[in-house]
Short mmCIF file of C-alpha atoms in Angstrom, two decimals:
data_model
loop_
_atom_site.label_atom_id
_atom_site.label_comp_id
_atom_site.label_asym_id
_atom_site.label_seq_id
_atom_site.Cartn_x
_atom_site.Cartn_y
_atom_site.Cartn_z
CA MET A 14 51.79 47.37 -43.57
CA LYS A 15 50.88 43.70 -44.01
CA ARG A 16 47.95 44.70 -46.21
CA TRP A 17 50.22 46.70 -48.55
CA VAL A 18 52.67 43.80 -48.81
CA LEU A 19 49.86 41.47 -49.89
CA LEU A 20 48.64 43.98 -52.47
CA LEU A 21 52.16 44.36 -53.89
CA LEU A 22 52.53 40.59 -54.18
CA TRP A 23 49.22 40.45 -56.02
CA ALA A 24 50.22 43.27 -58.38
CA PHE A 25 53.71 41.94 -59.29
CA TYR A 26 53.34 38.18 -59.04
CA GLY A 27 49.63 37.55 -59.47
CA VAL A 28 49.28 36.32 -55.89
CA ALA A 29 45.87 37.41 -54.65
CA PRO A 30 45.28 38.09 -50.93
CA ALA A 31 43.23 35.37 -49.22
CA ARG A 32 39.52 36.18 -49.11
CA THR A 33 38.00 36.29 -45.65
CA ALA A 34 34.76 34.32 -45.51
CA GLN A 35 31.70 36.13 -44.18
CA THR A 36 30.09 34.46 -41.18
CA LEU A 37 26.51 34.08 -40.01
CA THR A 38 24.68 32.24 -37.21
CA LEU A 39 21.08 31.03 -37.65
CA ALA A 40 18.69 29.22 -35.34
CA VAL A 41 17.09 25.96 -36.50
CA GLU A 42 14.32 23.94 -34.90
CA ASP A 43 15.43 20.78 -33.14
CA ASP A 44 12.52 18.33 -33.52
CA TRP A 45 11.16 18.25 -37.07
CA PHE A 46 12.90 15.40 -38.86
CA PRO A 47 13.40 14.76 -41.78
CA TYR A 48 13.36 18.51 -42.46
CA ALA A 49 15.43 19.69 -39.49
CA ALA A 50 16.22 18.15 -36.10
CA GLU A 51 19.04 17.77 -33.62
CA ARG A 52 20.55 14.30 -33.97
CA ASN A 53 23.80 13.18 -32.33
CA GLY A 54 24.26 16.71 -31.05
CA GLN A 55 24.14 18.33 -34.51
CA PRO A 56 21.43 19.83 -36.77
CA GLU A 57 20.47 17.34 -39.46
CA GLY A 58 17.86 17.11 -42.21
CA PHE A 59 16.96 17.99 -45.77
CA VAL A 60 16.52 21.71 -45.13
CA VAL A 61 19.66 21.86 -42.98
CA ASP A 62 21.59 20.66 -46.02
CA VAL A 63 19.80 23.13 -48.32
CA VAL A 64 20.53 26.13 -46.09
CA ARG A 65 24.17 25.19 -45.53
CA GLU A 66 24.85 24.65 -49.23
CA ALA A 67 22.98 27.78 -50.31
CA TYR A 68 25.14 29.97 -48.09
CA ARG A 69 28.31 28.09 -49.04
CA ALA A 70 27.51 28.82 -52.70
CA VAL A 71 27.77 32.58 -52.05
CA GLY A 72 30.78 32.44 -49.74
CA VAL A 73 29.03 32.66 -46.38
CA ASP A 74 30.15 30.41 -43.53
CA VAL A 75 26.94 29.62 -41.61
CA THR A 76 26.70 28.15 -38.12
CA LEU A 77 23.39 26.54 -37.10
CA LYS A 78 22.16 26.39 -33.50
CA SER A 79 19.39 23.91 -32.70
CA MET A 80 16.61 24.87 -30.30
CA PRO A 81 12.86 24.31 -29.79
CA TYR A 82 10.84 25.96 -32.54
CA ALA A 83 8.97 28.39 -30.27
CA ARG A 84 12.26 29.66 -28.85
CA CYS A 85 13.80 29.77 -32.34
CA MET A 86 11.09 32.14 -33.53
CA ARG A 87 11.18 34.21 -30.35
CA VAL A 88 14.92 34.94 -30.42
CA VAL A 89 14.62 36.06 -34.04
CA ARG A 90 11.54 38.18 -33.45
CA TYR A 91 13.38 40.18 -30.80
CA GLY A 92 16.60 40.49 -32.81
CA HIS A 93 18.82 38.17 -30.78
CA MET A 94 19.57 36.04 -33.87
CA ALA A 95 19.38 36.78 -37.59
CA GLY A 96 17.05 33.98 -38.69
CA CYS A 97 15.14 30.79 -37.83
CA PHE A 98 13.73 27.96 -39.91
CA ASN A 99 11.30 26.42 -40.97
CA SER A 100 8.26 28.74 -41.08
CA LEU A 101 5.08 29.43 -43.00
CA LYS A 102 4.49 32.89 -44.41
CA ASP A 103 1.05 33.85 -43.13
CA ALA A 104 -0.75 36.56 -41.18
CA SER A 105 0.80 35.39 -37.90
CA THR A 106 4.40 35.77 -39.16
CA VAL A 107 4.56 38.52 -41.80
CA ARG A 108 4.04 41.20 -39.13
CA PHE A 109 7.26 40.32 -37.32
CA TYR A 110 9.69 38.76 -39.80
CA LEU A 111 11.37 39.23 -43.18
CA PHE A 112 10.96 36.52 -45.85
CA HIS A 113 13.20 35.63 -48.77
CA ASN A 114 11.69 35.21 -52.26
CA THR A 115 12.54 31.59 -53.13
CA PRO A 116 11.03 29.13 -50.63
CA LEU A 117 13.14 26.39 -49.06
CA PHE A 118 10.59 23.73 -50.04
CA VAL A 119 6.86 23.09 -50.37
CA ALA A 120 5.08 20.70 -48.00
CA ASP A 121 1.56 19.65 -47.08
CA ILE A 122 -0.17 19.35 -43.71
CA GLY A 123 -2.38 16.28 -43.58
CA ILE A 124 -5.47 15.73 -41.47
CA TYR A 125 -5.15 12.43 -39.55
CA ARG A 126 -7.47 10.37 -37.36
CA GLN A 127 -7.53 6.89 -35.91
CA THR A 128 -7.96 4.23 -38.58
CA GLY A 129 -11.61 3.64 -39.43
CA ALA A 130 -13.99 3.22 -42.32
CA PRO A 131 -12.99 4.95 -45.59
CA LEU A 132 -14.56 8.35 -46.21
CA ARG A 133 -16.56 9.27 -49.28
CA ARG A 134 -14.63 12.51 -49.75
CA PRO A 135 -11.55 14.16 -48.23
CA LEU A 136 -11.89 16.42 -45.22
CA THR A 137 -10.83 20.06 -45.12
CA VAL A 138 -10.30 22.47 -42.25
CA ASN A 139 -13.99 23.39 -42.49
CA SER A 140 -14.89 19.74 -41.83
CA LEU A 141 -13.40 19.85 -38.32
CA GLU A 142 -16.14 21.92 -36.68
CA GLY A 143 -16.71 20.95 -33.07
CA LYS A 144 -13.84 18.43 -33.04
CA ARG A 145 -10.77 18.14 -30.79
CA VAL A 146 -7.79 18.85 -33.06
CA GLY A 147 -4.16 18.34 -32.03
CA LEU A 148 -1.63 21.05 -32.91
CA THR A 149 1.99 21.50 -31.80
CA ASN A 150 2.91 24.44 -29.60
CA GLY A 151 4.63 27.26 -31.46
CA TYR A 152 3.95 25.90 -34.95
CA THR A 153 1.88 27.83 -37.51
CA TYR A 154 -0.67 26.05 -39.69
CA GLY A 155 -1.83 28.67 -42.18
CA ASP A 156 -4.49 31.34 -41.91
CA ALA A 157 -7.48 28.98 -42.25
CA VAL A 158 -6.40 27.05 -39.15
CA GLU A 159 -5.02 29.97 -37.14
CA ARG A 160 -8.17 32.07 -37.54
CA SER A 161 -10.71 29.30 -37.08
CA VAL A 162 -12.77 29.16 -33.89
CA ALA A 163 -14.98 26.35 -35.16
CA PHE A 164 -12.96 23.52 -33.63
CA ARG A 165 -11.19 22.95 -30.33
CA LYS A 166 -7.42 23.40 -30.62
CA GLU A 167 -5.40 21.30 -28.20
CA TYR A 168 -1.67 21.96 -28.08
CA ALA A 169 1.13 19.52 -27.30
CA LEU A 170 4.88 20.05 -26.98
CA SER A 171 5.66 17.86 -29.99
CA ASP A 172 4.12 16.03 -32.95
CA LEU A 173 4.94 12.76 -31.23
CA GLN A 174 2.89 13.73 -28.18
CA ASN A 175 -0.05 14.55 -30.45
CA LEU A 176 0.12 11.12 -32.08
CA ARG A 177 0.07 9.46 -28.68
CA LYS A 178 -2.94 11.54 -27.66
CA LEU A 179 -4.68 10.58 -30.91
CA ALA A 180 -3.90 6.90 -30.37
CA ALA A 181 -5.33 7.14 -26.82
CA GLY A 182 -8.57 8.69 -28.09
CA ARG A 183 -7.92 12.04 -26.45
CA LEU A 184 -8.10 13.81 -29.83
CA ASP A 185 -10.39 13.43 -32.82
CA TYR A 186 -7.84 14.63 -35.37
CA VAL A 187 -4.21 15.72 -35.63
CA LEU A 188 -2.76 18.18 -38.15
CA MET A 189 0.76 17.19 -39.18
CA TYR A 190 3.15 17.55 -42.10
CA SER A 191 2.96 14.34 -44.09
CA ARG A 192 6.73 13.74 -44.22
CA VAL A 193 6.98 14.15 -40.46
CA MET A 194 4.08 11.73 -40.02
CA ASP A 195 5.82 9.18 -42.23
CA HIS A 196 9.01 9.50 -40.18
CA LEU A 197 7.33 9.22 -36.78
CA VAL A 198 5.27 6.19 -37.72
CA GLY A 199 8.31 4.55 -39.28
CA SER A 200 10.34 5.25 -36.15
CA HIS A 201 7.65 3.85 -33.80
CA VAL A 202 6.37 0.91 -35.82
CA LEU A 203 5.28 -1.24 -32.89
CA GLU A 204 3.39 1.65 -31.32
CA PHE A 205 1.77 3.27 -34.36
CA ARG A 206 1.67 0.95 -37.38
CA GLY A 207 -1.85 0.76 -38.78
CA ARG A 208 -3.22 3.10 -36.11
CA PHE A 209 -3.76 6.24 -38.18
CA GLN A 210 -5.51 7.24 -41.38
CA ARG A 211 -5.04 10.33 -43.48
CA VAL A 212 -8.45 11.78 -44.27
CA GLY A 213 -7.67 15.16 -45.85
CA THR A 214 -5.30 18.07 -46.34
CA ALA A 215 -5.28 21.21 -44.22
CA ILE A 216 -2.82 23.16 -46.35
CA GLU A 217 -0.05 22.83 -48.93
CA ASN A 218 2.35 25.72 -48.67
CA PRO A 219 5.96 26.87 -49.12
CA LEU A 220 8.20 27.21 -46.07
CA TYR A 221 11.00 29.68 -45.40
CA VAL A 222 13.71 30.96 -43.13
CA THR A 223 12.25 33.86 -41.15
CA PHE A 224 14.70 36.74 -40.77
CA SER A 225 14.80 39.46 -38.14
CA PRO A 226 14.28 43.10 -39.15
CA ARG A 227 15.89 44.01 -35.80
CA HIS A 228 19.13 42.07 -36.22
CA PRO A 229 22.01 43.89 -37.99
CA GLN A 230 22.54 40.90 -40.33
CA GLY A 231 18.85 40.10 -40.90
CA GLU A 232 18.25 41.75 -44.27
CA TRP A 233 21.72 40.89 -45.58
CA ALA A 234 21.32 37.22 -44.56
CA MET A 235 17.97 37.11 -46.36
CA GLU A 236 19.47 38.47 -49.58
CA GLN A 237 22.41 36.06 -49.41
CA LEU A 238 20.09 33.08 -48.97
CA ASP A 239 18.05 34.04 -52.03
CA ALA A 240 21.26 34.34 -54.05
CA GLY A 241 22.49 30.96 -52.81
CA LEU A 242 19.18 29.21 -53.49
CA ALA A 243 19.27 30.54 -57.04
CA VAL A 244 22.71 28.93 -57.50
CA LEU A 245 21.49 25.58 -56.13
CA HIS A 246 18.48 25.52 -58.46
CA ARG A 247 20.45 26.59 -61.56
CA SER A 248 23.20 24.06 -60.97
CA GLY A 249 20.87 21.13 -60.26
CA ARG A 250 22.30 20.74 -56.76
CA TYR A 251 18.90 21.33 -55.14
CA HIS A 252 17.47 18.39 -57.08
CA GLN A 253 20.38 16.23 -55.94
CA LEU A 254 19.59 17.06 -52.32
CA GLU A 255 15.95 16.15 -52.90
CA GLN A 256 17.02 12.79 -54.26
CA ARG A 257 19.42 12.19 -51.35
CA TRP A 258 16.56 12.71 -48.89
CA ALA A 259 13.93 10.99 -51.10
CA PHE A 260 12.09 14.30 -51.47
CA GLY A 261 11.97 14.14 -55.24
CA LYS A 262 8.53 12.55 -55.18
CA ALA A 263 5.37 13.10 -53.22
CA SER A 264 4.91 11.49 -49.84
CA PRO A 265 3.26 8.09 -50.34
CA GLY A 266 -0.42 7.56 -49.73
CA GLY A 267 -3.34 9.94 -49.97
CA TRP A 268 -6.34 11.12 -48.04
CA HIS A 269 -8.46 8.03 -48.54
CA GLY A 270 -7.74 5.16 -46.19
CA GLN A 271 -4.03 5.86 -45.80
CA ARG A 272 -2.61 3.71 -43.01
CA PRO A 273 1.00 4.78 -42.35
#
């Protein structure tokens, strides 16, 4: 009866019934600032803002739940949640997840070592043969790294742990996203300043929200995100978010002699 009353009001007086917002819950990793991390009990970061605003642009009310990245991917893989971010699209993920068309952002994974003499040329993944290389548990690093058996992969629970192992000489190299490296060194100046040197690039690749083919909202949530990202790019809002987070320009430094 209430529904018919609202429709009659709309028909005779131009009063439209209130639109009910669609709702969605996504998982987000909790320790990857400035992209996404839990700070003061809430998800925060550049990509957190992008995802929230993309869904808002298409009328979806999204709730984000922070958790460790490995758990984030696991709950989505088994259909307990609709999506998780941020992820690479490679052979280790395409078998289990759905991917939207427009990436959230593009980032590079640098190759870092203790500060030493400048190199004559940048290193690549193929240059790491026989070396101890620090990776973070649950993260993906692209097919060249995931498939390689030429170097010794040593896993830590966080990027910060890997930097401490590198500083202590327990690793030869660490693979880490350059923006994350900048943040960690800047947050631990007394511990890390001048200790590390970027000597190459492992990969530069787009990152995404991974969606669950098992969750009832998985495919729909993927389509809504693509629609929302299109709105952000057309309107210029995406560029504004880049500027707010100082992502409008490349991370400072390069492979040769960089000392964060």
